[in-house]
Amino acid sequence: MPADTKADNKAAAKPAPKARAPKPQVVTANALLEGDVVYLAGDRSWTRHLSDAQIFDEPLAAEAALAEAAKRHAEVVGCYLAEVKHGPRGAEPTHFREDFRRRGPSNYAHGKQAAASNAA
Amino acid sequence: MYVYDDFDAAFLAERNRQFREQVARRIDGSLTEDEFKPLRLMNGLYLQLHAYMLRVAIPYGTLNPDQMRKLAEIADRWDEGYGHFTTRQNIQYNWPKLPDVPDMLDALAEVGLHAIQTSGNTIRNVTSDHFAGAAADELTDPRPYAELIRQWSTDHPEFQFLPRKFKVAVTGSEIDRAVTRAHDIGLRTVSRDGETGFEVIVGGGLGRTPMIGKVLRDFLPVTDLLPYLEAVVGTYNLLGRRDNKYKARIKITVHENGIDTFRDLTEARFAEIAPQFDAAATEAQLARIKAMFAAPAFREASDLSYQAAHSADPVFRAWADTNLHAHKADGHAIVTISLKKHGETPGDATSEQMRVIADLAETYGYGEIRISHEQNVILPHVHRADLPALHKALKAVGLATANVGLVSDIIACPGMDYCALATARSIPVAQEIATRFDALKLEHDIGPLKIKISGCINACGHHHVGHIGILGLDRAGVENYQITLGGDGTEDASLGERTGPGFAYDQIVPAIERILRAYLEIRESREETFLDAYRRVGLAPFKDALYEAERDAA
């Protein structure tokens, strides 16, 4: 049996992968000048607060927003889509990395935590 | 220490001028990030999780008080009032803003410091023994050679685009405090028939594929140092893989081709290029550098005040017994200032602490300061008579922690709290281990122990060579910590052995406690260190202690 046919048979024998429900996402990046974490808001501005980010429930809409945002290279660096969940006050992180990006380091109240306490 | 000449100063000024314009072009939008990124990395500027990070080289860990004060000033003017000393004798600023970086670099240049080649696929900051020029066990001061290598490697046109980063460490002592066997090139000074030379070790490294370096040449005459290094790096530059980032370091090149093939190619290249090097000029330059590293005129004095404090003051005694190392000059000691106060971030120093260290180095330490890869600060030359006053001054600014070489003297990478590559946190784990063992009052009883923590597989926290190594990973969206035991970064270098399944964030400190309580049971006497005991009994008893609770629960 030729190798490629064998591979095809093997693939066919596998159960079809379960369709995963699309996860809500936000567009995030770091600001060019300050370097801090920003999120794309509904009005196309960049916000420092995850809770103010626009949530994309549809993957295609998220990809389109990412492609558009990535062109704004004079404002931000390293755009990507981060998975979130809907919370009572907007987007909330689902992974601890995004939780740190949202908050700042855990050893000092620097970064976003300092900004939050100054504003309060 | 080395003092910049006009050539060095002009080179640095020109480089900073270029980078200032590159930053301006990035900000006005004429450079994209893809275009700018290689330029900023060549100048030590990273973009991390929450902010930019500027990594400043401290060549072979040597600083003078003016440089330390400048580091403090930069922390105050453009950062959050502190700096982070790293596991490669660098200092990192965690909060710079892009438009400020050119000014920070100009400020550094005022005292002969820079951030060149602290990133990118180039020859990085040359590291060395932090007790260089002071240790009683030293054969020869490695720093003049490290400086010669720094000059040769800085902006070396052939080596700006290597397959991957390249790290060189140099030691001048039989006791290896520079981890030479875990570097791309490790150089150990050796003596043969009265002539000083180097044992050249190649292909060591940690990261995702940890390897202990192999001896490439057992004796390299000093005059051949630069052509031989050029031959090694040139051979790697051609032979090293560029198809796969994870197989691009020289350790993989040596491993895949074999040390004998790599040696043959290196020797052939060496024979080819050695005649192009002017050995006499190198010797003259080395002599010039050596003169700048001449030891200070050590003073003679009675150390009665030291004796008195040592017998009268238990706090001073604990510090002196833990944080001092034997000095080559009569009456003197090497002082390690711990940046590991229990509960604090390993390697961090505030601007105030930096200024106090600078002042104390001037008052008591002949104006010399060193930074160790273990993330502490060293005053290499202090007369014993001055130790009580020094200790008192350190205590006033939280720098007199008596824990050097003990449980809480942990080296830890920045981890997920700062680093964009990290898969888990390191710093809080270090903080909690230190706090826990301080509360238990066990660390002096446990004795010499090196715990090293990395927050990802890249191993900046050197976990593979920790007596206890901790590696933080992301397991299905949750932080998980693997433990290795029995690693050693010294002249008897060995890689730690994994104990088994990892531990959750809230279980890692209890797990470390179980290991150390098992050690206290197992050891034959107080003199048998953790590493000695591990080497005697092996992994099994520690594994039993570590997973005992889980087995009982099952």
XYZ file of C-alpha atoms in Angstrom:
674
model
C 0.000 0.000 0.000
C 1.492 3.406 -0.890
C 2.310 5.521 2.089
C -0.098 8.323 1.228
C -3.094 5.954 0.999
C -2.164 4.521 4.366
C -2.096 7.993 5.823
C -5.477 8.770 4.298
C -6.995 5.632 5.787
C -5.536 6.498 9.174
C -7.015 9.963 9.007
C -10.378 8.625 7.941
C -10.398 6.172 10.860
C -10.115 9.059 13.346
C -13.389 10.450 14.659
C -14.125 13.885 13.295
C -12.982 16.576 15.783
C -15.841 17.999 17.794
C -16.774 21.475 16.649
C -15.636 23.751 19.501
C -17.986 26.557 20.397
C -16.228 29.812 19.438
C -14.839 31.657 22.480
C -15.318 35.399 22.925
C -12.156 37.369 22.146
C -10.690 40.850 22.460
C -7.959 42.564 20.446
C -5.009 43.419 22.662
C -1.513 44.865 22.183
C 1.105 47.026 23.888
C 1.111 50.776 23.394
C 4.026 51.957 21.271
C 5.211 54.797 23.523
C 4.374 53.576 27.047
C 4.651 49.855 26.320
C 1.678 49.093 28.552
C -1.221 46.771 27.778
C -4.069 48.161 25.697
C -7.308 46.745 24.328
C -9.383 47.728 21.337
C -12.592 49.449 22.431
C -15.892 49.617 20.585
C -15.172 53.111 19.238
C -11.840 51.903 17.743
C -9.847 53.719 20.403
C -7.336 51.915 22.644
C -8.338 51.463 26.262
C -6.145 50.534 29.267
C -9.005 48.550 30.820
C -9.976 45.067 29.762
C -13.505 45.717 31.031
C -13.855 48.457 28.388
C -12.660 46.259 25.527
C -14.944 45.320 22.678
C -15.811 41.620 22.866
C -16.000 39.693 19.614
C -18.141 36.583 19.872
C -17.694 35.755 16.192
C -14.216 34.516 15.178
C -14.444 36.093 11.726
C -15.291 39.498 13.150
C -12.421 39.117 15.633
C -9.947 38.256 12.857
C -11.118 41.219 10.805
C -10.723 43.586 13.769
C -7.260 42.171 14.460
C -6.164 42.669 10.852
C -7.401 46.249 10.956
C -5.792 46.979 14.341
C -2.439 45.488 13.333
C -2.154 48.169 10.645
C -2.019 50.851 13.350
C 1.685 50.265 13.893
C 2.380 53.849 14.894
C 0.127 53.360 17.935
C 0.594 49.784 19.127
C 2.940 46.790 19.004
C 2.190 43.067 18.853
C -1.584 42.886 18.318
C -3.223 39.550 19.015
C -6.567 38.042 19.968
C -6.996 37.061 23.612
C -9.723 34.758 24.818
C -12.068 36.284 27.400
C -15.417 35.616 29.020
C -18.391 37.886 29.474
C -18.543 39.283 32.988
C -20.986 41.607 34.740
C -18.649 44.570 34.033
C -17.439 43.563 30.596
C -14.628 41.291 29.440
C -12.779 39.134 31.981
C -9.654 37.045 31.381
C -9.859 33.266 31.062
C -6.097 32.641 31.347
C -3.776 33.738 34.146
C -1.386 35.387 31.675
C -4.116 37.769 30.583
C -5.020 38.314 34.213
C -1.432 39.504 34.892
C -1.444 41.632 31.763
C -4.641 43.243 32.971
C -3.360 43.841 36.525
C 0.403 44.237 36.575
C 3.062 42.271 38.462
C 2.267 40.498 41.720
C 5.394 41.622 43.618
C 4.738 45.390 43.502
C 1.706 47.558 42.914
C 3.268 48.900 39.730
C 1.868 49.240 36.245
C -1.902 49.147 35.957
C -2.366 48.629 39.703
C -0.514 51.859 40.466
C -2.554 53.699 37.846
C -5.755 52.281 39.343
C -4.858 53.328 42.904
C -3.817 56.825 41.747
C -7.126 57.248 39.979
C -9.086 56.071 43.024
C 38.761 48.692 36.566
C 38.777 49.406 32.869
C 38.523 53.084 31.953
C 37.130 54.055 28.552
C 39.547 55.704 26.155
C 38.552 58.229 23.458
C 37.829 55.431 21.000
C 35.380 53.723 23.374
C 33.646 56.990 24.261
C 33.297 58.057 20.616
C 31.984 54.635 19.612
C 29.335 54.718 22.315
C 28.289 58.298 21.552
C 27.875 57.471 17.865
C 25.912 54.334 18.609
C 23.587 56.217 20.962
C 23.112 58.976 18.377
C 22.084 56.352 15.803
C 19.632 54.721 18.178
C 18.098 58.073 19.124
C 17.299 58.635 15.461
C 15.971 55.099 15.067
C 13.615 55.656 18.004
C 12.480 58.959 16.481
C 11.772 57.236 13.167
C 9.789 54.534 14.928
C 7.731 57.105 16.809
C 6.976 59.208 13.721
C 5.797 56.066 11.948
C 8.531 55.826 9.309
C 9.777 52.527 10.782
C 7.426 49.602 11.378
C 7.850 47.372 14.423
C 9.299 44.626 12.218
C 11.958 47.058 11.033
C 12.590 48.556 14.466
C 12.649 45.397 16.577
C 16.126 44.159 15.517
C 17.462 47.685 16.089
C 16.041 48.003 19.588
C 17.164 44.497 20.544
C 20.736 45.333 19.493
C 20.496 48.083 22.092
C 19.060 45.964 24.873
C 15.464 47.180 24.616
C 12.772 44.531 24.975
C 9.006 44.814 25.041
C 7.751 42.740 27.960
C 4.389 41.954 29.456
C 3.510 45.352 30.952
C 6.150 47.678 29.573
C 9.447 48.048 27.779
C 12.490 46.622 29.560
C 16.004 47.991 29.197
C 18.794 45.534 29.950
C 22.070 47.227 30.798
C 25.319 45.283 30.712
C 27.552 45.242 33.753
C 30.667 43.833 32.096
C 31.906 40.820 34.095
C 29.909 42.192 37.025
C 32.278 45.058 37.858
C 30.962 48.520 38.821
C 32.446 51.599 40.420
C 30.502 53.845 42.835
C 29.808 56.540 40.212
C 28.290 53.944 37.920
C 26.140 52.593 40.746
C 24.931 56.123 41.528
C 24.081 56.622 37.876
C 22.059 53.391 37.894
C 20.163 54.775 40.896
C 19.594 58.122 39.176
C 18.208 56.388 36.077
C 15.869 54.320 38.270
C 14.540 57.526 39.815
C 14.300 59.680 36.689
C 12.931 57.205 34.160
C 11.789 54.125 36.041
C 9.999 53.166 39.262
C 12.893 53.853 41.637
C 14.467 50.415 41.521
C 16.472 48.101 39.303
C 16.598 44.345 38.931
C 20.006 42.632 38.954
C 19.825 39.570 36.754
C 21.302 36.092 36.586
C 23.753 37.304 33.945
C 25.330 40.203 35.837
C 23.098 42.725 34.075
C 20.636 45.220 35.471
C 17.148 45.529 34.051
C 14.774 48.464 34.229
C 11.197 47.237 34.039
C 9.261 50.436 33.293
C 10.984 52.664 30.740
C 8.963 54.562 28.147
C 10.154 54.372 24.563
C 10.743 58.127 24.075
C 12.929 58.204 27.247
C 15.265 55.357 26.290
C 17.742 57.471 24.250
C 18.169 59.763 27.279
C 18.690 56.754 29.534
C 21.395 55.452 27.205
C 23.125 58.842 27.134
C 23.049 58.922 30.937
C 24.624 55.463 31.024
C 27.313 56.558 28.577
C 28.340 59.328 30.995
C 29.747 56.577 33.228
C 30.867 54.177 30.500
C 27.879 51.859 30.614
C 25.661 50.695 27.770
C 23.043 48.166 26.707
C 24.754 47.001 23.514
C 24.586 43.272 22.795
C 22.527 42.513 25.867
C 20.040 40.972 23.460
C 19.933 39.559 19.954
C 21.912 36.796 18.276
C 25.286 38.222 19.176
C 28.022 37.640 21.729
C 26.403 38.813 24.951
C 27.818 40.472 28.051
C 30.887 38.454 29.122
C 30.351 37.161 32.636
C 32.893 36.246 35.262
C 33.593 35.234 38.826
C 32.030 37.858 41.103
C 34.919 37.409 43.554
C 37.456 38.109 40.790
C 40.554 39.938 41.944
C 39.775 39.266 45.589
C 39.268 35.558 46.333
C 41.959 33.727 48.270
C 41.388 30.712 46.022
C 42.054 32.621 42.804
C 44.845 31.736 40.377
C 44.611 34.871 38.290
C 42.177 37.786 37.898
C 39.921 36.806 34.958
C 38.606 40.321 34.334
C 41.393 41.605 32.031
C 40.687 38.655 29.731
C 36.945 39.247 29.996
C 37.529 42.908 29.080
C 39.698 41.891 26.115
C 36.877 39.596 24.953
C 34.347 42.397 25.464
C 36.382 44.710 23.238
C 36.852 42.026 20.584
C 33.197 40.966 20.562
C 31.535 44.401 20.722
C 30.228 45.267 17.261
C 32.339 42.438 15.765
C 31.168 42.588 12.121
C 31.225 38.824 11.574
C 29.214 38.005 14.689
C 26.208 40.345 14.652
C 23.895 37.736 13.091
C 24.863 34.442 14.667
C 22.440 31.496 14.491
C 21.507 32.313 18.095
C 22.741 34.233 21.153
C 26.217 33.430 22.436
C 27.408 33.607 26.036
C 30.989 33.531 27.292
C 32.053 33.139 30.929
C 35.566 33.387 32.353
C 36.917 32.249 35.697
C 40.370 32.480 37.215
C 39.799 30.106 40.098
C 39.623 26.350 40.525
C 36.352 27.002 42.327
C 33.923 27.821 39.561
C 31.578 30.618 40.599
C 30.909 31.647 36.975
C 29.073 28.464 35.865
C 31.557 28.073 32.987
C 30.271 24.603 32.147
C 26.823 25.941 31.299
C 27.977 28.573 28.796
C 28.437 28.544 25.037
C 32.113 29.070 25.793
C 33.567 28.690 29.272
C 37.156 29.709 29.918
C 39.045 28.551 32.992
C 42.521 29.914 33.541
C 45.019 27.140 34.111
C 48.749 27.073 34.596
C 51.120 24.819 32.669
C 54.873 24.888 33.294
C 54.485 28.335 34.800
C 52.609 29.702 31.782
C 49.031 30.955 32.160
C 46.510 29.717 29.649
C 42.906 28.621 29.339
C 40.967 25.450 29.388
C 38.331 26.058 26.707
C 34.935 24.501 27.358
C 32.319 24.632 24.640
C 28.675 23.717 24.132
C 27.325 24.047 27.633
C 23.950 25.619 28.215
C 20.659 25.347 30.031
C 17.342 26.176 28.361
C 15.120 23.542 26.840
C 18.040 21.218 26.081
C 20.413 21.479 29.041
C 23.975 20.313 28.461
C 27.224 20.406 30.371
C 30.025 21.859 28.246
C 32.833 19.737 26.836
C 36.544 20.497 26.823
C 37.570 21.741 23.377
C 41.180 22.602 24.253
C 42.830 21.716 27.540
C 45.446 24.443 27.240
C 45.212 27.573 25.147
C 48.065 30.069 25.482
C 46.863 33.582 26.352
C 48.290 35.025 23.126
C 46.060 32.688 21.109
C 42.878 33.668 22.955
C 41.314 36.009 20.393
C 42.110 34.043 17.194
C 40.948 30.867 18.885
C 37.664 32.421 20.054
C 37.197 33.824 16.570
C 37.738 30.330 15.157
C 35.210 28.785 17.572
C 32.506 31.375 16.943
C 33.268 31.430 13.193
C 32.938 27.643 13.009
C 29.638 27.836 14.865
C 28.468 30.699 12.649
C 28.848 28.489 9.563
C 27.873 25.135 11.038
C 25.130 26.168 13.467
C 21.535 25.557 12.430
C 19.357 28.426 11.294
C 16.376 26.282 10.315
C 15.139 25.755 13.859
C 15.506 28.297 16.666
C 15.446 25.534 19.266
C 18.377 23.749 17.675
C 20.450 26.828 16.914
C 22.661 27.152 20.014
C 26.244 25.904 19.828
C 25.455 23.110 22.305
C 23.284 21.489 19.608
C 25.936 22.136 16.926
C 28.543 20.375 19.065
C 26.120 17.618 20.027
C 24.986 16.892 16.457
C 28.426 17.084 14.856
C 30.409 15.638 17.733
C 33.067 17.415 19.752
C 35.888 15.883 17.646
C 34.508 17.176 14.344
C 33.836 20.561 15.900
C 37.393 20.610 17.265
C 38.932 19.671 13.900
C 37.005 22.413 12.113
C 37.898 24.945 14.810
C 41.593 24.063 14.740
C 41.652 24.275 10.927
C 40.002 27.701 11.036
C 42.365 28.758 13.817
C 45.422 27.766 11.752
C 44.018 29.813 8.899
C 43.269 33.034 10.775
C 45.847 33.085 13.585
C 48.524 34.692 11.349
C 46.179 37.633 10.716
C 46.159 38.492 14.417
C 48.892 40.692 15.792
C 49.907 38.789 18.922
C 52.229 41.584 20.073
C 49.431 44.152 19.827
C 47.095 41.892 21.796
C 49.757 41.464 24.469
C 50.281 45.207 24.656
C 46.550 45.816 24.958
C 46.261 43.112 27.604
C 49.108 44.676 29.584
C 47.351 48.045 29.382
C 44.080 46.495 30.584
C 45.793 44.539 33.362
C 47.289 47.720 34.762
C 43.779 49.124 35.159
C 42.739 46.090 37.173
C 45.646 46.312 39.594
C 44.577 45.519 43.158
C 44.306 48.508 45.505
C 46.978 49.081 48.152
C 45.431 47.015 50.931
C 45.768 48.717 54.280
C 47.095 47.090 57.411
C 45.133 47.462 60.604
C 44.179 45.580 63.716
C 40.920 43.655 63.467
C 40.167 43.819 67.194
C 36.904 45.675 66.534
C 35.826 42.806 64.304
C 36.745 40.207 66.956
C 34.853 42.151 69.607
C 31.701 42.538 67.515
C 31.866 38.900 66.463
C 31.838 37.674 70.057
C 29.433 40.287 71.449
C 26.768 40.701 68.764
C 24.906 37.567 67.601
C 23.267 39.400 64.704
C 26.635 40.563 63.405
C 28.092 37.105 63.986
C 25.334 35.401 61.957
C 25.911 37.856 59.118
C 29.714 37.561 59.242
C 29.575 33.767 59.338
C 27.266 33.647 56.316
C 28.044 36.599 54.054
C 31.866 36.753 54.132
C 34.346 34.910 51.938
C 38.110 34.463 52.357
C 40.131 37.303 50.816
C 43.592 37.036 49.323
C 44.928 39.958 51.394
C 45.627 39.734 55.120
C 42.957 41.239 57.322
C 40.434 41.619 54.513
C 37.185 39.902 53.620
C 34.878 39.699 50.622
C 31.420 40.913 51.627
C 28.299 39.697 49.878
C 25.377 42.078 50.319
C 22.242 40.008 50.063
C 19.510 41.303 47.742
C 17.307 38.490 49.063
C 15.769 39.935 52.193
C 13.030 37.500 53.185
C 9.873 38.261 51.275
C 11.522 40.712 48.855
C 12.069 40.241 45.131
C 15.400 38.470 44.489
C 17.877 40.814 42.800
C 15.940 44.048 43.243
C 17.603 47.103 44.728
C 15.981 50.480 45.317
C 17.728 53.645 44.206
C 18.360 54.486 47.874
C 20.003 51.096 48.435
C 22.151 51.578 45.337
C 23.357 54.954 46.611
C 24.137 53.546 50.050
C 26.104 50.693 48.447
C 28.035 53.235 46.344
C 28.856 55.305 49.436
C 29.871 52.258 51.473
C 32.067 50.998 48.651
C 33.867 54.335 48.751
C 34.123 54.488 52.536
C 35.065 50.895 53.247
C 35.611 49.056 49.965
C 38.380 50.817 47.959
C 35.655 51.981 45.542
C 34.919 48.544 44.127
C 31.548 46.856 43.603
C 30.609 43.591 41.933
C 27.299 42.072 40.870
C 26.933 38.300 41.018
C 24.927 36.063 38.704
C 23.326 34.929 41.945
C 21.718 38.384 42.061
C 23.632 39.813 44.986
C 26.029 42.745 45.335
C 29.601 42.229 46.450
C 32.074 44.563 48.097
C 35.188 42.622 47.133
C 37.691 44.320 49.431
C 36.761 45.278 52.978
C 39.147 45.337 55.934
C 37.805 43.279 58.823
C 38.144 46.262 61.115
C 35.450 48.026 59.067
C 32.965 45.176 59.048
C 30.972 46.171 62.174
C 30.422 49.713 60.864
C 29.598 48.392 57.399
C 27.095 45.922 58.821
C 25.383 48.654 60.808
C 25.056 50.868 57.750
C 23.697 48.016 55.642
C 21.197 47.098 58.332
C 19.741 50.609 58.229
C 18.633 50.136 54.601
C 17.514 46.494 54.729
C 20.697 45.108 53.210
C 22.123 43.090 56.102
C 20.212 39.837 55.603
C 22.416 36.952 56.759
C 21.396 34.376 54.190
C 24.064 34.110 51.487
C 24.241 30.531 50.217
C 21.206 29.458 52.267
C 17.603 28.461 51.478
C 16.376 32.026 50.977
C 19.311 33.120 48.775
C 17.250 32.039 45.787
C 17.961 33.016 42.243
C 14.789 33.576 40.270
C 14.047 34.905 36.813
C 11.413 37.661 36.497
C 8.843 35.074 35.398
C 5.252 35.808 34.500
C 5.219 38.965 36.613
C 7.277 40.723 33.928
C 8.493 38.472 31.164
C 6.624 38.009 27.890
C 8.079 34.516 27.444
C 7.244 33.177 30.904
C 4.783 30.365 31.422
C 4.423 30.830 35.202
C 5.496 33.140 38.019
C 8.912 32.781 39.708
C 9.261 35.780 42.027
C 6.322 35.038 44.376
C 7.486 31.417 44.711
C 10.919 32.672 45.798
C 9.324 35.182 48.168
C 7.128 32.550 49.784
C 9.890 29.960 50.185
C 12.081 32.597 51.840
C 9.299 33.787 54.129
C 8.329 30.235 55.075
C 11.829 29.091 56.053
C 12.502 32.335 57.876
C 9.364 31.700 59.956
C 10.471 28.116 60.607
C 13.932 29.398 61.669
C 15.398 26.441 59.806
C 17.653 27.964 57.216
C 20.867 28.152 59.235
C 20.240 24.592 60.387
C 19.733 23.402 56.794
C 22.965 25.096 55.738
C 24.390 25.533 52.219
C 21.670 25.203 49.614
C 21.041 26.649 46.190
C 17.416 26.925 45.068
C 16.993 28.245 41.537
C 13.662 29.075 39.914
C 12.794 29.615 36.255
C 9.386 30.684 35.012
C 9.777 28.930 31.669
C 11.794 26.330 29.863
C 14.409 28.891 28.758
C 15.920 28.555 32.232
C 17.107 32.116 32.967
C 16.796 31.100 36.626
C 19.349 28.281 36.044
C 17.009 25.698 37.614
C 18.896 22.786 36.024
C 21.969 23.580 38.131
C 20.114 24.335 41.353
C 20.558 21.869 44.202
C 16.798 22.242 44.109
C 15.527 23.483 40.765
C 11.993 24.715 40.199
C 10.541 25.146 36.726
C 7.203 26.907 36.309
C 5.032 25.729 33.445
C 1.559 26.319 32.091
C -0.345 23.069 32.351
C -3.773 23.425 30.740
C -4.073 27.050 31.762
C -2.835 26.578 35.338
C 0.604 27.279 36.815
C 2.474 24.058 37.562
C 5.948 23.637 39.048
C 8.369 20.823 38.290
C 11.163 20.039 40.720
C 14.680 18.845 39.900
C 17.212 17.773 42.505
C 20.983 17.465 42.558
C 21.957 20.090 40.010
C 25.271 21.873 40.489
C 26.752 24.834 38.624
C 30.281 24.642 40.001
C 33.431 22.893 38.769
C 31.621 19.581 39.433
C 28.734 20.713 37.233
C 25.778 18.392 36.907
C 22.172 18.697 35.801
C 19.355 18.125 38.252
C 17.107 15.103 38.018
C 13.343 15.512 37.770
C 11.443 14.171 40.760
C 8.172 13.387 38.953
C 4.854 15.166 38.435
C 4.770 18.888 39.126
C 2.968 20.836 41.839
C 0.304 23.511 41.746
C 1.216 27.068 42.745
C -0.188 26.660 46.270
C 1.556 23.293 46.707
C 5.106 24.146 45.666
C 6.247 25.674 48.968
C 4.984 22.705 51.058
C 6.691 20.393 48.542
C 10.039 22.161 49.045
C 9.517 21.921 52.804
C 8.975 18.146 52.565
C 12.238 17.779 50.623
C 14.184 19.764 53.188
C 12.642 18.018 56.186
C 13.609 14.727 54.536
C 17.163 16.041 54.164
C 17.349 16.912 57.863
C 16.341 13.308 58.636
C 18.691 11.747 56.093
C 21.894 13.693 56.677
C 24.630 11.984 58.648
C 25.750 15.161 60.334
C 25.414 18.917 60.062
C 28.521 18.851 57.895
C 26.810 16.796 55.214
C 25.220 19.393 52.934
C 22.010 18.861 51.009
C 23.976 18.230 47.814
C 26.331 15.767 49.531
C 23.400 13.907 51.043
C 21.640 13.802 47.682
C 24.765 12.408 46.049
C 25.014 9.738 48.733
C 21.393 8.553 48.825
C 20.075 9.541 45.398
C 16.624 10.636 44.372
C 14.517 7.859 45.938
C 14.179 8.998 49.583
C 13.400 12.568 48.506
C 10.851 11.312 46.015
C 9.233 9.277 48.777
C 8.978 12.330 51.001
C 7.754 14.494 48.165
C 4.910 12.284 46.978
C 4.108 10.674 50.326
C 1.007 12.771 50.942
C -0.391 12.010 47.497
C 0.209 8.279 47.930
C -1.484 8.299 51.312
C -4.456 10.071 49.821
C -4.738 7.577 46.946
